[in-house]
XYZ file of C-alpha atoms in Angstrom:
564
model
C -191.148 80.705 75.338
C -193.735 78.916 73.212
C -197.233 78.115 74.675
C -197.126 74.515 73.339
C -194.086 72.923 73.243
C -193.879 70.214 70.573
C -191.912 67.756 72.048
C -193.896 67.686 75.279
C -196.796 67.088 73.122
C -195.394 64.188 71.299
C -194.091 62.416 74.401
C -197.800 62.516 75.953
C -200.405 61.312 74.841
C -202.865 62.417 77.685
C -201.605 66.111 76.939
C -203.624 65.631 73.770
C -206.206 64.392 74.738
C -206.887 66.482 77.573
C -206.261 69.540 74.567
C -209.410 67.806 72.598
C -211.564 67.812 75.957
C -210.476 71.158 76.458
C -211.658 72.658 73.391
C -215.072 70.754 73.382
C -215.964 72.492 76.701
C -214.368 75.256 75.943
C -217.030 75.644 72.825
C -219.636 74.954 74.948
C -218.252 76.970 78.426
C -218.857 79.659 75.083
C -221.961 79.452 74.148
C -223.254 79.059 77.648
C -221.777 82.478 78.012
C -223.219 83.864 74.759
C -226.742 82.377 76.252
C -226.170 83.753 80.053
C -225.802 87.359 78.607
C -228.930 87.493 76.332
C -230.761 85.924 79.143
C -229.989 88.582 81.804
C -230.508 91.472 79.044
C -233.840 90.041 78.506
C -234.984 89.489 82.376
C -233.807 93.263 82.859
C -236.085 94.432 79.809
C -238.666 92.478 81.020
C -238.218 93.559 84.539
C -238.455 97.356 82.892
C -241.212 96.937 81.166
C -242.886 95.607 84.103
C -243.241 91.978 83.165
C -245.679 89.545 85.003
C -244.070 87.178 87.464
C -245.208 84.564 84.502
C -242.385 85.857 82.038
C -239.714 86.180 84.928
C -239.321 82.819 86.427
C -238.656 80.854 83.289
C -236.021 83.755 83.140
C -234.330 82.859 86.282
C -234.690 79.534 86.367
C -233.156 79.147 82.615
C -230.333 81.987 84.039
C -229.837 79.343 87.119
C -229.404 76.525 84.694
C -226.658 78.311 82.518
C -224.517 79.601 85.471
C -224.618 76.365 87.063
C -224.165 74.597 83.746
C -221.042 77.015 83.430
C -220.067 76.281 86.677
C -219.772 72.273 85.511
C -218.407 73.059 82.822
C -215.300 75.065 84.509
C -214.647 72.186 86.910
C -214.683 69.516 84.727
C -211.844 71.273 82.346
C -210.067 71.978 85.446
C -210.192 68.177 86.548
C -209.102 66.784 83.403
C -206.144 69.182 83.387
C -205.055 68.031 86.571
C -205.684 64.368 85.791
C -203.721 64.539 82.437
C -200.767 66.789 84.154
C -200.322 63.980 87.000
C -200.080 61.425 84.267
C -197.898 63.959 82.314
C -195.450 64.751 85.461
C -195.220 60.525 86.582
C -194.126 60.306 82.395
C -191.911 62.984 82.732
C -190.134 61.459 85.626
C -189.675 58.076 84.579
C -188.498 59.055 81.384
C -185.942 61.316 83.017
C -185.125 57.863 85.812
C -184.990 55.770 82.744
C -182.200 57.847 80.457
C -180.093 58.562 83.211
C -180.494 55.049 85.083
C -181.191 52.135 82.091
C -180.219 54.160 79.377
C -178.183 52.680 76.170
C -174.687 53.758 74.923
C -174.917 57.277 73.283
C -171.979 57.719 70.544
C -170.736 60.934 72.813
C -172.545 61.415 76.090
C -171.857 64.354 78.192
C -169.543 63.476 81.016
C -172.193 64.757 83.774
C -172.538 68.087 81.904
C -176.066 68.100 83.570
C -175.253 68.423 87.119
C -177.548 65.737 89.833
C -178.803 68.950 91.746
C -180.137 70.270 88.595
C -182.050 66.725 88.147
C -183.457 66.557 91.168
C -184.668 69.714 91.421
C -185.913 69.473 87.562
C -187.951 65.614 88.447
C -189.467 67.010 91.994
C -189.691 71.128 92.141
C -189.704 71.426 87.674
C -191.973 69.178 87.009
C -194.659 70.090 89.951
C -194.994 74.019 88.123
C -196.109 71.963 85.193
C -199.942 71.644 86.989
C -200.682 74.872 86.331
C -199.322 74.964 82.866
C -201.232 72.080 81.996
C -204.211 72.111 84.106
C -204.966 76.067 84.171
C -203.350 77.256 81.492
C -203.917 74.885 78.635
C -207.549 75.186 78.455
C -207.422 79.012 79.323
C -205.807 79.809 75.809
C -208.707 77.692 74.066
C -210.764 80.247 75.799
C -208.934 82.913 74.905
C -209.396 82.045 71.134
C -213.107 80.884 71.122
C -214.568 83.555 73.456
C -213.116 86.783 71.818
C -214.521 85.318 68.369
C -218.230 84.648 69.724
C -218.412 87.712 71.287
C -217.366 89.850 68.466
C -219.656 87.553 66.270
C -222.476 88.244 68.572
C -221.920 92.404 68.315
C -221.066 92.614 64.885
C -224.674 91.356 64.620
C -226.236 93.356 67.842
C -224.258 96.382 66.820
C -221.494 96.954 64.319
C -220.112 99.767 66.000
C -219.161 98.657 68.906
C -218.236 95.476 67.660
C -215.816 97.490 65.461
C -214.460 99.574 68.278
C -213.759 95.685 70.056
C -211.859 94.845 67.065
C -210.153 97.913 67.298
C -208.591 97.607 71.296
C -208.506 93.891 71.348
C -205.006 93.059 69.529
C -203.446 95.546 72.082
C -203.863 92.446 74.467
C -202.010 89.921 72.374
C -199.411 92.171 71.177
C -198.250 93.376 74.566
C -198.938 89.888 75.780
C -196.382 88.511 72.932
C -193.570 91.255 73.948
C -194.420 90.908 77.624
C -193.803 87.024 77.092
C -190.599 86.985 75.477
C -189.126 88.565 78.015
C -190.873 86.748 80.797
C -189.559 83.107 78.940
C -186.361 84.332 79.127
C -186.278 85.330 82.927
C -187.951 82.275 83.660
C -184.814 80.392 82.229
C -182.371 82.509 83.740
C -184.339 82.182 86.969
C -184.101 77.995 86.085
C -180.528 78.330 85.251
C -180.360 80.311 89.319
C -182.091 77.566 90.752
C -179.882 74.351 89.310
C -176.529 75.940 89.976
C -177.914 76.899 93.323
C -179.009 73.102 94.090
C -175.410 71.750 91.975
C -173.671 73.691 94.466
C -175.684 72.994 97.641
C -175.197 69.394 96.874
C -171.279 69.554 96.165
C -171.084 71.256 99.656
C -172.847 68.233 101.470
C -171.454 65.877 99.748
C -167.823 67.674 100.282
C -168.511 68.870 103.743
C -166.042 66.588 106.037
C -163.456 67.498 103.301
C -164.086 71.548 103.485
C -164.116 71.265 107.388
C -160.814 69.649 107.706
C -159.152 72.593 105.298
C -161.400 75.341 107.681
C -162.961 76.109 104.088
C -166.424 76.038 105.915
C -166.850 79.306 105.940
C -165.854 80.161 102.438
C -168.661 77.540 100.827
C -171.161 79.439 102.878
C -170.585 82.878 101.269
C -170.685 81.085 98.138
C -173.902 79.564 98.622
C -175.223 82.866 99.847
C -174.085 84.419 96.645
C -175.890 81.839 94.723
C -179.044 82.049 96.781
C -178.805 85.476 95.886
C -178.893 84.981 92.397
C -181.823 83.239 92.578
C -183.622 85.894 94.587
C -182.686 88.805 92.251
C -184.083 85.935 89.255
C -187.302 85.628 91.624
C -187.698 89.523 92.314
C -187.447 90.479 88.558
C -189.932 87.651 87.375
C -192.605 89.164 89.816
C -191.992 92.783 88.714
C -192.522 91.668 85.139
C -195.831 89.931 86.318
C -197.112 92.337 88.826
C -196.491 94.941 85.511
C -197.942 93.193 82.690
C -200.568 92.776 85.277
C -201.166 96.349 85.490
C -200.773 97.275 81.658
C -203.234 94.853 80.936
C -206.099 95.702 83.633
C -205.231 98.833 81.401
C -206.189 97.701 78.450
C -208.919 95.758 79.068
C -210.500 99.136 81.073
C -210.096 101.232 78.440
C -211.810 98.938 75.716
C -214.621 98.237 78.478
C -215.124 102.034 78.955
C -215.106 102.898 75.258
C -217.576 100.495 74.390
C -219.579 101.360 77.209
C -219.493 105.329 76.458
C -220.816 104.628 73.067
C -223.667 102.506 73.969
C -224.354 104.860 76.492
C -224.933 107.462 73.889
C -226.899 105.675 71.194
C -229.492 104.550 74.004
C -229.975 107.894 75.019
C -230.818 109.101 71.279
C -232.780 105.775 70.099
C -230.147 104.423 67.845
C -229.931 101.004 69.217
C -232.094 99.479 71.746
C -232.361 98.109 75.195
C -231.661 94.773 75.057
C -228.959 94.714 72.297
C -227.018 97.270 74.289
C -227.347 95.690 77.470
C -226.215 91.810 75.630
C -223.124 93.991 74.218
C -222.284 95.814 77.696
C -222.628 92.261 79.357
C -220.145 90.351 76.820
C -217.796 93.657 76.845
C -215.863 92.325 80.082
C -215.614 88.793 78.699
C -214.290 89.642 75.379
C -211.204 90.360 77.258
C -210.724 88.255 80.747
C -209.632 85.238 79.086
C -206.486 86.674 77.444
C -206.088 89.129 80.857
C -206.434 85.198 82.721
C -203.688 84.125 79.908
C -201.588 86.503 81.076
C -201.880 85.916 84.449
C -201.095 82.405 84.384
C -198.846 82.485 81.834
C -196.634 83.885 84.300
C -197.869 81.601 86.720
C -196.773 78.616 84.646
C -192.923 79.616 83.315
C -191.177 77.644 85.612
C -192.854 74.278 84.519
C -192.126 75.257 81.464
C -188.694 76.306 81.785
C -188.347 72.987 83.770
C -189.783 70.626 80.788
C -187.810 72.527 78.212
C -184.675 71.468 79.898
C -186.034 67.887 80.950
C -186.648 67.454 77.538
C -182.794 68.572 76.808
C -181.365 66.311 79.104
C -183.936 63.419 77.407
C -182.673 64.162 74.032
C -179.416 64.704 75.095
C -179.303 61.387 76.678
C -181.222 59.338 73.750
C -179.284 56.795 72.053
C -178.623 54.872 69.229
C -180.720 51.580 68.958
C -178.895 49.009 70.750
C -178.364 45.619 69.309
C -180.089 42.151 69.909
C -177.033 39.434 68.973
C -175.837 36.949 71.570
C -172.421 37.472 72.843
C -171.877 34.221 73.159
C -168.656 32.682 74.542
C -165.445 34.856 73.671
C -161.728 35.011 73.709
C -160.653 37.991 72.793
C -162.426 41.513 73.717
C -160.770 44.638 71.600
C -160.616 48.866 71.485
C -159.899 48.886 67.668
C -158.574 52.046 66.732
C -161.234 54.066 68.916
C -161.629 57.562 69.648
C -163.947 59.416 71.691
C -164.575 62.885 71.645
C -164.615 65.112 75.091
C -165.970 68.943 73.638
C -165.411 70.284 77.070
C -162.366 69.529 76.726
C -161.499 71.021 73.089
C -160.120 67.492 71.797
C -160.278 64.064 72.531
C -160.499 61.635 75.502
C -159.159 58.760 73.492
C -157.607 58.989 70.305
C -156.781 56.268 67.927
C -156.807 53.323 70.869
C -155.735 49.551 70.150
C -156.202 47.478 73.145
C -156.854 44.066 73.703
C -158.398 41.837 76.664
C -157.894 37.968 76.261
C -159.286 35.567 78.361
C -156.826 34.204 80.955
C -154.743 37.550 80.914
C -154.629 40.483 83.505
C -153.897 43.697 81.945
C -152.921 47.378 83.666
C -153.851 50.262 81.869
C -151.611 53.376 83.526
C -151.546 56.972 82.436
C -151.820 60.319 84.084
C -154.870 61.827 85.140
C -157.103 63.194 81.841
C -155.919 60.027 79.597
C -159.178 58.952 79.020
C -158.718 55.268 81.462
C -162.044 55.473 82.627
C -163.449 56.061 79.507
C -162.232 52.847 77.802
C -163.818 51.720 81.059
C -166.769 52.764 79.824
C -166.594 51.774 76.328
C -166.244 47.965 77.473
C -169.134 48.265 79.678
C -171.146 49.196 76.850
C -171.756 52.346 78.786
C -170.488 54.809 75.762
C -169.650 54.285 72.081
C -166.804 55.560 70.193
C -167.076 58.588 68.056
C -164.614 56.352 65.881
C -163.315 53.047 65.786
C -164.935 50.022 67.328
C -165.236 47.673 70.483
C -164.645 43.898 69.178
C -165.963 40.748 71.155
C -164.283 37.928 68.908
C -164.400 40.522 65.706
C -167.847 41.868 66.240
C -169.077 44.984 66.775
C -170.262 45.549 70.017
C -172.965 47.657 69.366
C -174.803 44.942 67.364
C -174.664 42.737 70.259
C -177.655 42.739 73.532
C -175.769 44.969 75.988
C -177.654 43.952 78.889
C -176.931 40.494 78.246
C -173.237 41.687 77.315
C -173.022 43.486 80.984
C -174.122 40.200 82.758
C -170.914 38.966 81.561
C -168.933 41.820 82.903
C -168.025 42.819 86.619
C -167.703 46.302 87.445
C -165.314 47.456 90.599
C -165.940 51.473 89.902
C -163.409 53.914 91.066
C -165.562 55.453 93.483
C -168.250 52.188 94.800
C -171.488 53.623 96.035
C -172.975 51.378 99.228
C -176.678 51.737 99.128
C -178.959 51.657 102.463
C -179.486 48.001 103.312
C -178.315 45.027 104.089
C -174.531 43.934 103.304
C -176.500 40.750 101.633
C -178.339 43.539 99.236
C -175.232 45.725 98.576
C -172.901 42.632 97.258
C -176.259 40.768 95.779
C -176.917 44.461 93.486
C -176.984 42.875 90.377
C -178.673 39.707 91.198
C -181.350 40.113 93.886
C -182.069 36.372 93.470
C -178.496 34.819 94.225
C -178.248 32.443 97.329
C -176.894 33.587 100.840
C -174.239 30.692 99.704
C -172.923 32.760 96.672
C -173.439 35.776 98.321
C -170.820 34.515 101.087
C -168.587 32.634 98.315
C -168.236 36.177 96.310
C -167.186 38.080 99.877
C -164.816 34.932 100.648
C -163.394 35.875 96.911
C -163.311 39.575 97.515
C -161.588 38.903 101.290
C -164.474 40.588 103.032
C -165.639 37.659 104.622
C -163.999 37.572 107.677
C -165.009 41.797 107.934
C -168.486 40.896 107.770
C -168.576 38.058 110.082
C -167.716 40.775 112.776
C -170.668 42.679 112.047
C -173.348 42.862 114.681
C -175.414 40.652 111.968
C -173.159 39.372 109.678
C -175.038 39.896 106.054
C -178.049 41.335 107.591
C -176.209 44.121 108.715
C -177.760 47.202 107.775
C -175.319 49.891 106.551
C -176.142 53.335 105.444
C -176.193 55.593 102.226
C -172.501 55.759 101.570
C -171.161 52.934 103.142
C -171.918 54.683 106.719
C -170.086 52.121 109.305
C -167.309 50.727 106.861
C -163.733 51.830 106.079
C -163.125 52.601 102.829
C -160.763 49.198 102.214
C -164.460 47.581 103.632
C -166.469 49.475 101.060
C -163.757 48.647 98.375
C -163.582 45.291 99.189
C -167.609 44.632 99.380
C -167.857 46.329 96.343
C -165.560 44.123 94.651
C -167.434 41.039 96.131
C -170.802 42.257 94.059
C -168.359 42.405 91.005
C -167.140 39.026 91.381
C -170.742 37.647 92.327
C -172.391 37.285 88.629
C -168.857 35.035 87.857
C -167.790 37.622 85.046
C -165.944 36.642 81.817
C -164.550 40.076 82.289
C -163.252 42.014 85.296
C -163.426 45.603 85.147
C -161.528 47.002 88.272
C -161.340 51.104 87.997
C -158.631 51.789 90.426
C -158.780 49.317 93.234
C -156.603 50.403 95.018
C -157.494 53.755 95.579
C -157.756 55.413 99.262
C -156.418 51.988 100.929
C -154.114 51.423 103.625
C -151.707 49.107 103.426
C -153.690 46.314 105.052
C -156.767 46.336 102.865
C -154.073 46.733 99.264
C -152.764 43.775 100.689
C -155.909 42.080 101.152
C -157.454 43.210 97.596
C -154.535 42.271 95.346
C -154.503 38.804 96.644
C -158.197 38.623 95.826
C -157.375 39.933 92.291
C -154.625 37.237 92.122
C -157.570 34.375 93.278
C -160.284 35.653 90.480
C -158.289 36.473 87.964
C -157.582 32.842 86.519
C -159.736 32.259 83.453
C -161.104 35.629 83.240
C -159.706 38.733 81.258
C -159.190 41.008 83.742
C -158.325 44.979 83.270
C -157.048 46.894 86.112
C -157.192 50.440 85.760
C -153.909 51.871 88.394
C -151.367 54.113 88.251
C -149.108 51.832 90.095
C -149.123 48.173 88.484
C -146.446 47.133 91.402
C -149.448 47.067 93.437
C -150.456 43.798 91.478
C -149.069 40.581 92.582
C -150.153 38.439 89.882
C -148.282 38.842 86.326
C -149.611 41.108 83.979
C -149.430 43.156 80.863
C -148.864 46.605 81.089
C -150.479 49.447 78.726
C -149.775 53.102 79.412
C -152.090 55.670 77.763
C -150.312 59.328 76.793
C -152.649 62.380 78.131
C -154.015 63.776 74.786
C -153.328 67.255 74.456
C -156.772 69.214 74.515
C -156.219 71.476 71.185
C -153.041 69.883 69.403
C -153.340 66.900 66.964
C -152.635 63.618 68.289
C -150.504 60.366 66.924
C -151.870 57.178 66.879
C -151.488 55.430 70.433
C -149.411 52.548 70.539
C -149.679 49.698 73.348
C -146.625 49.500 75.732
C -146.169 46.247 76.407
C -143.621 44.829 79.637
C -144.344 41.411 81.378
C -144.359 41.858 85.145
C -143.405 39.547 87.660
């Protein structure tokens, strides 16, 4: 694990410029610490020599100067560390919201390869351990290069013997602090890596809880949460035994050095070879020529998890990056077109889509079938702009759609999804999503299209009703069918409807296949089923093949058959 990762550098700014602060005060934190040691060794030779009180307050009051001046110096690094790491954390976690929330179209993007417990644990718990990295141990390895030098600048002129014997024990420190590190960087991950399948899996059980109780599998997701948890502990234990023993190894060290040095000096003062005050500046500096890298240590450890945390924000941020996205108008179209496109899935060892013709004309309702795996939702996805083929193209009217404004391209577009998320608030906010602006009159028009109209008039408040984080209140057929209102409320040129039909009784199918049949007139409309009788308006069917995972594919034809 590196001490300064790049990439965090080059995304903020205030990281270095907080790193130029740093090593300002840190030259002058180290000459204020040069100055506090001859200033003591003097006072005491003074005081030995039995100096007037004339020649000992200028001593003390210069010796209070420096240690408060050190003192300022110390919590001013600290504060701009902490300033620059809450700008550096807020950055962090809006450019984490941003790629995962207003992203573009990468060419492949991982189908949810990074799992939403491992985000939110990454934006809130991740990014947090970054204050120490940033605020403590930033400027603690500028110390940890400037202090060692002055110091053994400082004996090497005092006394070259013990400045040689420094030089001698000091790169034990660094060395065992390198091994000691690689190690530690790579617990840290696997520690990480604990954590995020421990929150994945904690997430998957609350989310899949009324499910697991009605199979009596209740009991079986708790053992495997336990197991996870313990994971994580075993991670946590073996982190702190590496710490707690580099801890040790390096009080070593540093003792060792200290009492060599000291045994020395010790000597030559008793025969005359060096003198009072040169000895006593050298036995003063001794300890500081190695607390800053013991410190390093120390919070090196203290600071892995924000760094394991960044290093795998930053892989989800470059994971997520995309192309730049285009700028032309989409103007008004007829035709919308999959042109021979094919898009990669790696997880699955081939291809979602391979060699795909289809085509969307205004006025015309289409049903793409196929089993499960045939890649339906992802040319789903490719019309919404939301991924971009690995080959082939999407046409509006012959151009590409990657050279067109996507935002302005998804205005056009409504978007039932096959599994419509209800937010907490007001039935007027859930169907008004895209367009917080629209009137309570189109609001009410796009729930009279949708066939929800006469649901919500029921409500204790009609469109002020509040309902909860998941649709809490409404049937499914209610949630389907409101969803489906905030589709039809921009008046799209296209209709994107990812099975509607899904998890409805018969009532509600009813109810949302005549509102397909009233929007569908002068839109192009895809419907993404496995059963097209559903539909009661006519419409062209296209069935999709599963593509086999590790055997070559044939190009996919387009099955037409006219439906009454």
């Amino acid at each position: 694990m590196r001490a300064l990762d790049r990439r965090l550098l080059a995304r903020a700014r205030s990281i270095r410029v907080a790193l130029g602060v740093d090593v300002a005060l840190g030259l002058a934190a180290t000459g204020l610490l040069i100055a506090q040691a001859v200033i003591v060794a003097t006072l005491v030779v003074v005081a030995f020599d039995g100096g007037r009180p004339g020649e000992v307050w200028p001593l003390l009051a210069a010796l209070a100067v420096v240690v408060a001046a050190r003192a300022a110096l110390s919590g001013a690094t600290e504060t701009i560390g902490r300033h620059a790491a809450c700008r550096v954390m807020s950055d962090l976690r809006l450019a984490l919201v941003a790629s995962r929330l207003t992203g573009g179209a990468p060419a492949s993007p991982p189908d949810d390869e990074v799992g939403s417990g491992e985000i939110a644990t990454a934006a809130v718990a991740g990014v947090d351990a970054l204050e120490v990295y940033l605020a403590r141990y930033l400027p603690q390895v500028v110390l940890s290069v400037t202090v060692p030098v002055a110091v053994l600048a400082t004996a090497l002129v005092l006394d070259p013997t013990s400045a040689a014997i420094m030089l001698v024990t000091l790169p034990v420190i660094p060395v065992f602090l390198a091994l000691v590190g690689s190690s530690a960087g790579t617990r840290a991950r696997e520690r990480w890596e604990a954590l995020a399948r421990l929150s994945d899996h904690v997430l998957d059980v609350l989310r899949g809880m009324p499910t697991l109780r009605a199979y009596n599998r209740g009991d079986a997701q708790a053992d495997l949460v336990a197991q996870s948890g313990e994971r994580y502990r075993q991670g946590t234990m073996q982190v702190l035994r590496l710490s707690f023993l580099s801890g040790a190894v390096l009080d070593l060290a540093a003792t060792l050095g200290t009492a060599l040095v000291a045994v020395t000096v010790g000597v030559r003062l008793i025969g005359g070879g060096l003198t009072l005050r040169a000895g006593l500046v050298v036995l003063l500096l001794t300890p500081e020529l190695y607390a800053p890298l013991r410190a390093l240590g120390t919070l090196f450890h203290a600071s892995t998890d924000g760094l394991a945390a960044a290093g795998r924000i930053l892989d989800v941020l470059e994971a997520g990056s995309s192309p730049p996205a285009g700028e032309g108008d989409p103007g008004s179209w007829q035709l919308v077109e999959l042109a021979g496109v094919t898009v990669e899935h790696p997880d699955r060892g081939g291809a979602a889509l391979r060699d795909v013709d289809i085509e969307l004309v205004r006025g015309e309702v289409v049903v793409l079938t196929g089993p499960s795996g045939a890649g339906k939702s992802t040319a789903a996805a490719l019309l919404l702009g939301l991924r971009r083929p690995d080959a082939g193209a999407v046409l509006v009217d012959g151009r590409d759609l990657a050279t067109l404004d996507v935002r302005e391209w998804r205005r056009r577009i409504g978007w039932l999804p096959q599994r419509p998320t209800m937010f907490r608030g007001t039935v007027r906010e859930n169907i008004a999503l895209g367009d917080p602006a629209a009137s309570a009159e189109r609001v009410a028009a796009a729930a009279e299209l949708a066939g929800v109209g006469d649901v919500v008039a029921e409500l204790p408040r009609g469109y002020d009703t509040v309902i909860g984080p998941g649709g809490r209140g409404l049937s499914a057929g209610e949630q389907r069918r409101i969803a489906l209102a905030r589709a039809l409320l921009p008046e799209p040129e296209l209709l994107v409807l990812d099975e509607p039909f899904a998890h409805l009784d018969r009532e509600s199918t009813v109810v949302v296949a005549r509102a397909i049949a009233r929007v569908a007139p002068g839109r192009a409309v895809l419907v993404i089923d496995h059963d097209a009788q559903l539909l009661t308006v006519p419409h062209r069917t296209v069935e999709l093949p599963r593509v086999p995972a590790t055997q070559p594919v044939h190009s996919v034809a387009a099955v037409a058959a006219v439906a009454p």
